[in-house]
Amino acid sequence: MEGKAITYLVNLLQSCIDKKAHLSGKLLHAYILRNGLSSDTFLSNRLIELYSKCGHTDTARHLFDKMPHRNIYSWHAMLDGYCKARKLEDAHELFAVMPERNTVSWNTLISALVRSGFEKKALDVYHMMNLEGFMPTRFTLASVFSAFGALMEVDLWSIRDAIRAFRDLPEPNEVSFTAMMGMLAESHQVEEAFSMFRSMHRTRIHIDSISLSSVLGVCTRGGTGEFCVTSEMHGFSSNMHGQQIHSLTVKLGFERDLHLNNSLLDMYAKNGDMNSAGIIFNNLPEVSVVSWNIMIGGYGQKYQAEKAAEYMHIMLCQGFEPDEVTFINMLSACVRSGHIESGRNIFDRMVCPRLSSWNAILSGYSQNRSHKEAVKLFREMQFRGVQPDQTTVAIILSSCAGMGLLEGGKQVHAASVRAMFDTDTYVASGLIGMYSKCNRIERAECIFDRIPELDIVCWNSIIAGLSLNSWDTEAFTFFRQMLGRGMFPTEFSCATVLSCCTKLSSLSQGRQIHAHIAQYGYINNVFVGTALINMYSKCGDVDGAKQLFDEMPCKNTVTWNEMIHGYAQNGCGNEAVILYEDMIGSGEEPDAITFVAVLTACSHSGLVDMGIKIFNSMQHEHGVEPLSDHYTCIMDALGRAGRFHEAEVLIDKMPYKDDPIIWEVLLSSCRVHANVSLARRAAEELFRLDPQNSAPYVLLANIYSSLGRWEEVKVVREMMNDKQVFKNPGYSWVEHKNRMQVFKVDDNFRMAIDEFEEENVEISYFNG
């Protein structure tokens, strides 16, 4: 009779476990105690499982410790309870004192460590398992391969180790093949992952919907090779692998599998093929919230917030309840599309937004340069008691940097130290960026020196910070140190150090960086190529710039602008105009900067009529509203040519009468042509707009002195003395044998080497 009662109680307990019915389970526990059944090991094991499943691991452990007789299942129940509650220290301690272990014990601990992100510890336990003579099962290897894949710093030895373990399996099955594919994909060996799938197919291993879903996940990572061409210029789609797997799912009869269909949707959406995703979605036999979320997220990635909103509206109309992922995807869609206010409305509708949602809206504000709103929302986040993570801190540091908010940045820095986030590479990079933009470069260097493991993001941050603060020579030093430590520079690294060459007008250094860029394979990158054109142009080698321009396979508006501007800077006006016309002929739309470049070229080369023609075409033919910079260029062209009547007509019509630069350009032209009356008008406007600027006083005095009108020169100098306006000294520098010398010129035109440049300082770091 007691045996039947125990069986009945076991069944009831199992029902409570399945339903997580904690209160009902406690009542059964009380009944077991009252009837003297607490010594039954089988019942106690079920009670441990119940309390663990309901999140009461302390109660489970108390019961475990009181058990008079434990078997291996008792130990496994407690170990599994700790692992599922992610109490990994307790799990490890329990595991260490287990009187008996089997493969299940090892698998439980290894899989829990992998799930919790402790991949290295999981691999250590796996190696211990091997040392103690336990044979890994397919479930062991599934966890081990996942651990290998999750470690982004996975090296060749680790991959070889994993492949060796896979080959040692006597009978590999779909589980081990699928895990191996995931590991290879995570370590960016996409083609090898596909090769593994083809091997699985050839050896007639059973391919189920899980295997197909896994290989579709590999398809979202791209790659090139036997079946895939990444460039769509050649008429091939970059998701050809996925299309082949799609055909296989139909062939194997999985068209109605919801999970697999969602994987297909995800593959097409992440590859940007929303047309194919839409066709699959519209023909799904069954739709879930996950399906809707994928479509909303896919349109968000394509910057189509309106389309994402349309799908969310239909989702609601069809009675589906949005979950957290729905809101995050919709929020991200708005942020990506620049609809930050719509994103904020969605965020405000969330009852209890997760940290990922806070980060998404904060990132949106920061990316849209709404830094004040980002900081304000961050304060609200703190008020609500939401704990930030490393991503949050990095975003807010970016906003503090954007606002030049040093004190706020310092407070975030202090908070990051308390939370032990300051050694995180992205937080550290954010701190370097914040201090650099707040002109505290020494503090940025201190943070850089304390980072335990430097990555390319940290190096890029400090080099960019030094360049931003005009410490260009020091930026070169850091770039050289980065290369010396075997760090592979990115396109950003190269573009930044090129800007240092440009600012130092150091052609020799720029050519050496050019050689490095070719070595690292960035020569065809449009941004790096544009930076090279800028460097060669500003260092006077306009032919070198044009040769590079002609060799570039891809050009954007910025590239065209830099080359046109390069011609303008080097007095090649006709070439600049021809290139401008070539740009329009190529179908590239000119922007406001294009017109500044070509109008500058016209001005410097005396092409006045051509400049006026281009200026007049801006709004009528290209839809670009002339700005003050464009008026300045035309004013300069007219002034240089002595066409002052046209200049006065234009200045009376233009909407930028309070721009001091325009009046200063006009005053300079008046000096050349000795137009005293217009010079006096321009100078008076400048005295009104910028009374402490010495330039108009000096220019007006020079006009008077060139005409021998010394009394008027005296009046101007007295005005300067009365208003305490002082002329700034001029500087010149010369590069000779990779050495820079700077000279200062005072009012008496005496020239001296500037005190902060030592005679023997060399700035060449790439010789030999």
CSV table of C-alpha atoms in Angstrom, one decimal, residues 103 107 110-115 119 122-123 126 129 136-150 162 165-166 169 172-184 186 210 214:
chain,number,residue,atom,x,y,z
A,103,THR,CA,29.0,11.9,-17.9
A,107,ASN,CA,27.7,17.7,-19.0
A,110,ILE,CA,29.9,22.4,-18.7
A,111,SER,CA,26.6,23.4,-20.4
A,112,ALA,CA,25.7,25.7,-17.4
A,113,LEU,CA,29.1,27.5,-17.7
A,114,VAL,CA,28.6,28.0,-21.4
A,115,ARG,CA,25.1,29.3,-21.0
A,119,GLU,CA,33.3,29.6,-21.9
A,122,ALA,CA,33.7,25.4,-19.4
A,123,LEU,CA,36.7,24.4,-21.5
A,126,TYR,CA,36.1,19.7,-20.2
A,129,MET,CA,36.8,15.5,-17.8
A,136,PRO,CA,32.5,13.0,-24.0
A,137,THR,CA,29.1,12.5,-25.5
A,138,ARG,CA,27.6,14.4,-28.4
A,139,PHE,CA,25.9,16.6,-25.8
A,140,THR,CA,29.3,17.3,-24.2
A,141,LEU,CA,30.8,18.3,-27.5
A,142,ALA,CA,27.8,20.4,-28.4
A,143,SER,CA,28.5,22.6,-25.4
A,144,VAL,CA,32.3,22.5,-26.0
A,145,PHE,CA,31.9,23.6,-29.6
A,146,SER,CA,29.6,26.4,-28.5
A,147,ALA,CA,32.2,27.5,-26.0
A,148,PHE,CA,34.9,27.5,-28.7
A,149,GLY,CA,32.7,29.5,-31.0
A,150,ALA,CA,31.6,32.1,-28.4
A,162,ALA,CA,37.8,21.4,-31.5
A,165,ALA,CA,37.7,16.4,-30.9
A,166,PHE,CA,35.0,16.2,-33.5
A,169,LEU,CA,33.9,11.0,-32.4
A,172,PRO,CA,29.1,12.0,-35.3
A,173,ASN,CA,25.5,12.9,-35.6
A,174,GLU,CA,23.3,15.9,-36.4
A,175,VAL,CA,23.9,17.4,-32.9
A,176,SER,CA,27.7,17.4,-33.1
A,177,PHE,CA,27.7,18.5,-36.8
A,178,THR,CA,25.3,21.4,-35.9
A,179,ALA,CA,27.5,22.4,-32.9
A,180,MET,CA,30.6,22.3,-35.1
A,181,MET,CA,29.0,24.5,-37.7
A,182,GLY,CA,28.1,27.1,-35.1
A,183,MET,CA,31.6,27.1,-33.7
A,184,LEU,CA,33.2,27.7,-37.1
A,186,GLU,CA,31.3,32.2,-34.6
A,210,ILE,CA,17.4,22.3,-36.2
A,214,SER,CA,21.6,26.4,-37.7
